[in-house]
């Protein structure tokens, strides 16, 4: 039934993260047609609407067969879009990596707030780990350091490549790393040495705290926003003694995975899409929260309104607010 | 009259309250653990201490604000810091100006018989034994029913129905004071649960074992209700740690511990404090029983569980079972936990589907 419409039929994958909101448009066969990497800037709903409306402008005729959402804002995006699949970012990254690099065995993923490792064998994820308490070695920390050094984050990795002998920087957590880095600057080291040292510290921190105990085998795929940083890639290769592969669409792998899982859901389980259509770009969505006073837990209850009507609610611990 | 209180740990409050009340004492259960309890514990507890100490401290403060003046706390000796907590809590509470007596249950308490008499008065054995039997019966029945809850949330007919039944059960058992009545509601609620079971939410059976530090395994507030989250994701949960199993071990009434240590032997031969060796031994047992995965729970900085955590990857590899280690402190976020659990369940489901050759993407 669906086969007739392969021409203009697409699957949409959306990854709403803390730093970026990514959109991937996949064709009927699951190949990436176009992608958008947008800064979330604390306004996921508006950015999502803008991203969709520009997509609509680029493609006159566009038939969305299914939608998948992922990332920390997956539930919000799922409600707004009418998503068919709402998946965690570990599963979507694993699916996307095995689609783009069929024999991948290890996925290193470093995003804005989280970093993770996924171990894949025979095309399925068999083990994973995510950073726990400390946030050193994520994109936001690197962003922060780049702006402190007054360097564009895009050039950050390039500086690292120019280093002759990287400085040793303590990478245990972002507080120690930053103060140690300032100390090394004050000793008079050159910028490339310091930046390369920081990249190596991030990689050591990742391998000791996130990937610890995991069986890292090649091929190794490095994805997420930080994979664009050539300094970090080089530091990984130096530390692991193996080649690290950065896929072309490394920054939108979560969105690709979400789209692939939506495709699986629709085509193999024969479901009909719940996508609300591109009209949602004109709808007024509002998020309001309040502190419930019914018990000492004082839950922050979050309400999502579509044109003034309550469509979703979360954040509560008990059943008091369950009914929407 | 003196008012006895003790910290929360899962549903321990029900049998312990029964024990003291049937002896004729007044018991004041601390308010249910809430954000306020945690805030109090974090404010007055040492920053480096683990989460159980902070919650216990919050429980004590809240109970004393309501008039409790006899505190009962666990103690001990050995590698885990827990043995020191009653002492630390005592000093903090004194500094805060509270007046109270504290009774610490630790190895060798009976040597200190005069202290027991000072606090509780002279209690004849003829009264203690029936009270202990009643409390013990309650604890056993509560474990039985809870085991059914853990197993069957994954296949409940309507969302939350098993938890509703379980809440009714907790309310009813609290006031029962005869063994017969307890026996009766055991069968009543087993039947109710059996009647509310339908299909597996995931379409396939998924069984996960819980291991780790006892407080985190037993107390839903601190583990962010992980058992319920797993159940709602369609996972049948089993665990070996209950108050009754711990007491059986403590009182040398069971050979379970020997079995656990035997199973752990290949990976860990020494006692490392707390339930460190149990986490290894029980993981091996779950793997041998054909479970689909194991989740380890522990408070952040817990030494015995850190030792287990570093050994578990080899257990996972050799016994071919996925393991997820989770450490909790006062900053642990609900959303982060949900993401990790969903991913873990996905991983198990795909693993099973792959074995059966029904994987698409």
PDB file of C-alpha atoms in Angstrom, chain A residues 74 87-91 95 122 124-128 130-131 133 212-213 215 261 264 268 291 296-298 317 319 322, chain B residues 33-36 160 221 300 309 313 317 322-324 329 335 338-340 342-344 346-347 350-351 354 359-361:
ATOM      1  CA  UNK A  74      12.040  13.680  23.358  1.00  0.00           C
ATOM      2  CA  UNK A  87      13.201   6.700  22.036  1.00  0.00           C
ATOM      3  CA  UNK A  88      16.123   7.261  24.358  1.00  0.00           C
ATOM      4  CA  UNK A  89      19.290   8.702  22.828  1.00  0.00           C
ATOM      5  CA  UNK A  90      21.373   5.579  23.459  1.00  0.00           C
ATOM      6  CA  UNK A  91      19.162   3.349  21.324  1.00  0.00           C
ATOM      7  CA  UNK A  95      20.813   2.235  15.431  1.00  0.00           C
ATOM      8  CA  UNK A 122      26.645  -8.107  15.190  1.00  0.00           C
ATOM      9  CA  UNK A 124      23.000  -4.762  18.091  1.00  0.00           C
ATOM     10  CA  UNK A 125      23.945  -2.806  21.202  1.00  0.00           C
ATOM     11  CA  UNK A 126      25.176  -5.190  23.892  1.00  0.00           C
ATOM     12  CA  UNK A 127      26.525  -2.744  26.463  1.00  0.00           C
ATOM     13  CA  UNK A 128      26.593   0.973  27.129  1.00  0.00           C
ATOM     14  CA  UNK A 130      26.900   7.231  30.223  1.00  0.00           C
ATOM     15  CA  UNK A 131      28.721   9.907  32.201  1.00  0.00           C
ATOM     16  CA  UNK A 133      27.958  13.013  38.044  1.00  0.00           C
ATOM     17  CA  UNK A 212      36.006   2.157  31.954  1.00  0.00           C
ATOM     18  CA  UNK A 213      35.841  -1.614  31.816  1.00  0.00           C
ATOM     19  CA  UNK A 215      35.596  -3.787  25.582  1.00  0.00           C
ATOM     20  CA  UNK A 261      13.215   3.567  14.344  1.00  0.00           C
ATOM     21  CA  UNK A 264      10.827   0.336  11.450  1.00  0.00           C
ATOM     22  CA  UNK A 268       7.205  -3.543   9.789  1.00  0.00           C
ATOM     23  CA  UNK A 291       4.862  23.654  42.463  1.00  0.00           C
ATOM     24  CA  UNK A 296       6.400  17.797  51.183  1.00  0.00           C
ATOM     25  CA  UNK A 297       7.797  16.518  47.879  1.00  0.00           C
ATOM     26  CA  UNK A 298       6.710  19.786  46.281  1.00  0.00           C
ATOM     27  CA  UNK A 317       5.701  11.687  41.675  1.00  0.00           C
ATOM     28  CA  UNK A 319      -1.083   9.995  40.796  1.00  0.00           C
ATOM     29  CA  UNK A 322      -2.094  11.982  36.087  1.00  0.00           C
TER      30      UNK A 322
ATOM     31  CA  UNK B  33      10.452  10.364  52.945  1.00  0.00           C
ATOM     32  CA  UNK B  34      10.066  13.481  50.813  1.00  0.00           C
ATOM     33  CA  UNK B  35      12.152  16.246  49.332  1.00  0.00           C
ATOM     34  CA  UNK B  36      11.954  17.929  52.723  1.00  0.00           C
ATOM     35  CA  UNK B 160      -0.943   0.975  37.858  1.00  0.00           C
ATOM     36  CA  UNK B 221      12.511   7.072  47.451  1.00  0.00           C
ATOM     37  CA  UNK B 300      27.509   7.388  45.314  1.00  0.00           C
ATOM     38  CA  UNK B 309      31.243  -2.401  40.068  1.00  0.00           C
ATOM     39  CA  UNK B 313      32.280  -6.159  33.707  1.00  0.00           C
ATOM     40  CA  UNK B 317      31.470 -11.006  29.881  1.00  0.00           C
ATOM     41  CA  UNK B 322      24.108  -7.453  30.464  1.00  0.00           C
ATOM     42  CA  UNK B 323      24.698  -5.433  33.656  1.00  0.00           C
ATOM     43  CA  UNK B 324      23.756  -1.824  34.376  1.00  0.00           C
ATOM     44  CA  UNK B 329      23.201  10.762  45.345  1.00  0.00           C
ATOM     45  CA  UNK B 335      15.121  11.829  33.529  1.00  0.00           C
ATOM     46  CA  UNK B 338      14.680   6.837  32.798  1.00  0.00           C
ATOM     47  CA  UNK B 339      16.961   7.207  29.736  1.00  0.00           C
ATOM     48  CA  UNK B 340      19.411   4.606  31.027  1.00  0.00           C
ATOM     49  CA  UNK B 342      14.895   2.522  28.595  1.00  0.00           C
ATOM     50  CA  UNK B 343      18.187   1.956  26.798  1.00  0.00           C
ATOM     51  CA  UNK B 344      18.955  -1.089  28.938  1.00  0.00           C
ATOM     52  CA  UNK B 346      15.888  -1.831  24.512  1.00  0.00           C
ATOM     53  CA  UNK B 347      19.238  -3.562  24.546  1.00  0.00           C
ATOM     54  CA  UNK B 350      16.920  -6.373  20.701  1.00  0.00           C
ATOM     55  CA  UNK B 351      19.255  -9.052  22.013  1.00  0.00           C
ATOM     56  CA  UNK B 354      18.164 -10.985  17.385  1.00  0.00           C
ATOM     57  CA  UNK B 359      15.248  -7.750  13.883  1.00  0.00           C
ATOM     58  CA  UNK B 360      14.556  -5.168  11.187  1.00  0.00           C
ATOM     59  CA  UNK B 361      16.501  -1.917  11.372  1.00  0.00           C
TER      60      UNK B 361
END
